C-alpha positions as CSV (number, residue, x, y, z in Angstrom):
1,M,-3.7,33.9,-46.7
2,A,-5.5,35.5,-49.6
3,W,-9.3,35.2,-49.9
4,D,-9.0,33.2,-53.2
5,E,-6.6,30.8,-51.6
6,W,-9.0,30.2,-48.7
7,E,-12.0,29.6,-51.1
8,Q,-9.8,27.0,-53.1
9,L,-8.9,25.2,-49.9
10,K,-12.6,25.0,-48.8
11,S,-13.6,23.7,-52.3
12,R,-10.9,21.0,-52.1
13,A,-12.0,19.9,-48.6
14,A,-15.7,19.8,-49.7
15,E,-14.7,17.6,-52.7
16,K,-13.0,15.1,-50.4
17,Q,-15.9,14.7,-48.1
18,D,-18.4,11.9,-48.7
19,T,-21.8,13.3,-48.1
20,S,-23.7,9.9,-48.2
21,T,-24.9,8.3,-45.0
22,Q,-24.3,4.6,-44.3
23,L,-24.8,2.4,-41.2
24,N,-21.9,0.5,-39.7
25,S,-22.5,-3.2,-39.6
26,Q,-21.0,-6.6,-39.3
27,P,-18.2,-7.4,-41.9
28,G,-19.5,-9.0,-45.0
29,S,-23.0,-7.5,-44.7
30,G,-22.5,-4.6,-47.0
31,G,-22.5,-2.0,-44.3
32,G,-20.1,0.9,-43.5
33,G,-17.0,-1.2,-42.9
34,D,-14.8,-0.6,-39.9
35,A,-16.7,0.7,-36.9
36,D,-14.7,3.1,-34.7
37,L,-16.4,2.0,-31.5
38,V,-16.9,-1.7,-30.6
39,V,-18.1,-2.6,-27.2
40,H,-18.7,-6.1,-25.9
41,Q,-20.9,-6.7,-22.9
42,D,-18.2,-8.8,-21.3
43,D,-15.7,-5.8,-21.6
44,L,-18.1,-3.4,-19.9
45,G,-18.6,-5.9,-17.1
46,A,-14.9,-6.6,-16.6
47,V,-13.9,-2.9,-16.6
48,G,-16.8,-2.0,-14.2
49,H,-15.8,-4.9,-11.9
50,E,-12.1,-3.8,-11.9
51,A,-13.2,-0.2,-11.1
52,F,-15.4,-1.6,-8.2
53,Q,-12.4,-3.7,-6.9
54,L,-10.0,-0.7,-7.1
55,H,-12.5,1.4,-5.2
56,A,-12.8,-1.2,-2.4
57,R,-9.0,-1.7,-2.1
58,L,-8.3,2.1,-2.2
59,H,-11.0,2.7,0.4
60,D,-9.5,0.1,2.8
61,Q,-5.8,0.9,2.2
62,V,-5.2,4.6,1.9
63,D,-7.2,6.1,4.8
64,I,-4.4,7.9,6.7
65,A,-6.8,10.2,8.4
66,G,-8.7,7.4,10.1
67,A,-5.9,4.8,10.6
68,G,-5.5,4.0,14.2
69,A,-8.4,6.2,15.3
70,D,-8.8,7.1,18.9
71,Q,-12.1,7.6,20.8
72,S,-12.5,11.1,19.3
73,G,-12.1,9.6,15.8
74,A,-8.7,11.2,15.0
75,G,-6.2,8.9,13.3
76,T,-2.7,8.4,14.3
77,T,-1.4,10.8,11.7
78,M,-3.8,13.6,12.9
79,Q,-2.8,12.7,16.5
80,A,0.8,13.1,15.6
81,A,0.0,16.5,13.9
82,A,-1.8,17.6,17.0
83,A,1.1,16.5,19.3
84,L,3.6,18.4,17.1
85,K,1.4,21.5,17.2
86,S,1.0,21.4,20.9
87,H,4.8,21.5,21.2
88,H,5.0,24.4,18.8
89,F,6.5,22.5,15.9
90,D,5.5,24.0,12.5
91,M,5.6,20.5,11.1
92,G,2.3,19.8,12.9
93,S,0.4,22.2,10.8
94,G,2.1,20.9,7.7
95,L,1.2,17.3,8.5
96,E,-2.4,18.3,9.3
97,T,-2.6,20.0,5.9
98,T,-1.0,17.0,4.2
99,V,-3.7,14.7,5.7
100,T,-6.5,17.1,4.7
101,V,-5.3,17.4,1.1
102,W,-4.6,13.6,0.9
103,T,-8.0,12.8,2.2
104,S,-9.6,15.2,-0.3
105,Q,-7.7,13.7,-3.2
106,V,-8.5,10.1,-2.1
107,K,-12.2,11.0,-1.9
108,A,-12.0,12.4,-5.5
109,V,-10.4,9.2,-6.8
110,L,-12.9,7.1,-4.9
111,Q,-15.8,9.0,-6.4
112,A,-14.2,8.6,-9.9
113,F,-14.0,4.9,-9.5
114,A,-17.5,4.6,-8.2
115,H,-18.8,6.7,-11.1
116,I,-16.9,4.5,-13.6
117,S,-18.2,1.3,-12.0
118,N,-21.8,2.5,-11.8
119,H,-21.8,4.0,-15.3
120,L,-20.5,0.8,-16.9
121,D,-22.9,-1.4,-14.9
122,Y,-25.7,0.8,-16.2
123,S,-24.4,0.9,-19.7
124,Q,-24.1,-2.9,-19.8
125,K,-27.7,-3.3,-18.7
126,L,-29.0,-0.6,-21.0
127,H,-27.3,-2.1,-24.1
128,A,-28.4,-5.6,-23.2
129,R,-32.0,-4.3,-23.0
130,D,-31.6,-2.4,-26.3
131,D,-30.2,-5.5,-28.0
132,E,-33.2,-7.5,-26.8
133,T,-35.6,-4.9,-28.1
134,I,-33.9,-4.6,-31.5
135,G,-33.7,-8.4,-31.8
136,A,-37.4,-8.6,-31.1
137,E,-38.2,-5.9,-33.6
138,V,-36.3,-7.4,-36.6
139,R,-38.0,-10.8,-36.6
140,N,-40.6,-12.1,-38.8
141,R,-44.0,-13.1,-37.5
142,D,-42.9,-16.6,-37.2
143,G,-39.9,-15.7,-35.1
144,S,-37.3,-16.1,-37.8
145,A,-34.7,-13.4,-38.4
146,V,-35.4,-10.8,-41.1
147,S,-32.9,-11.1,-43.9
148,V,-30.3,-8.5,-44.5
149,S,-31.7,-7.8,-47.9
150,V,-35.1,-6.9,-46.4
151,L,-33.4,-4.7,-43.8
152,S,-31.4,-3.0,-46.5
153,S,-34.5,-2.2,-48.5
154,Y,-35.6,0.2,-45.7
155,F,-32.5,2.4,-46.1
156,K,-32.7,3.1,-49.9
């Protein structure tokens, strides 16, 4: 690509860009139109709750390392691996490795679900608090809502 061609492409791209700033708002209020991110408090709560429930079910149902644990805490799968190893079967080591890798992967997924659940719970509370603060700040002294035209005058 020649230098002149590169400069022409940059100029065309710059012409197409809108350099003005506008705020996204509700339809019909004269704002920026379609928002690219819309989150409702109910959605955050529902997704966080689902992540919490998946975490609980996963925790209870996929523990192959601890299932059928004996007095030493070894589950039936690890007991089988130990028995196979004691009889010099190579499958015992393979089974032990499988349980170790499986347990590691399950822990990673459990941590991810816990992180999602906690983050969404936190986000839901934070945004609700922000909404209350903003709602209190955009009220007149008598408690009535400030009109959109008054708010718009601050951005000109």
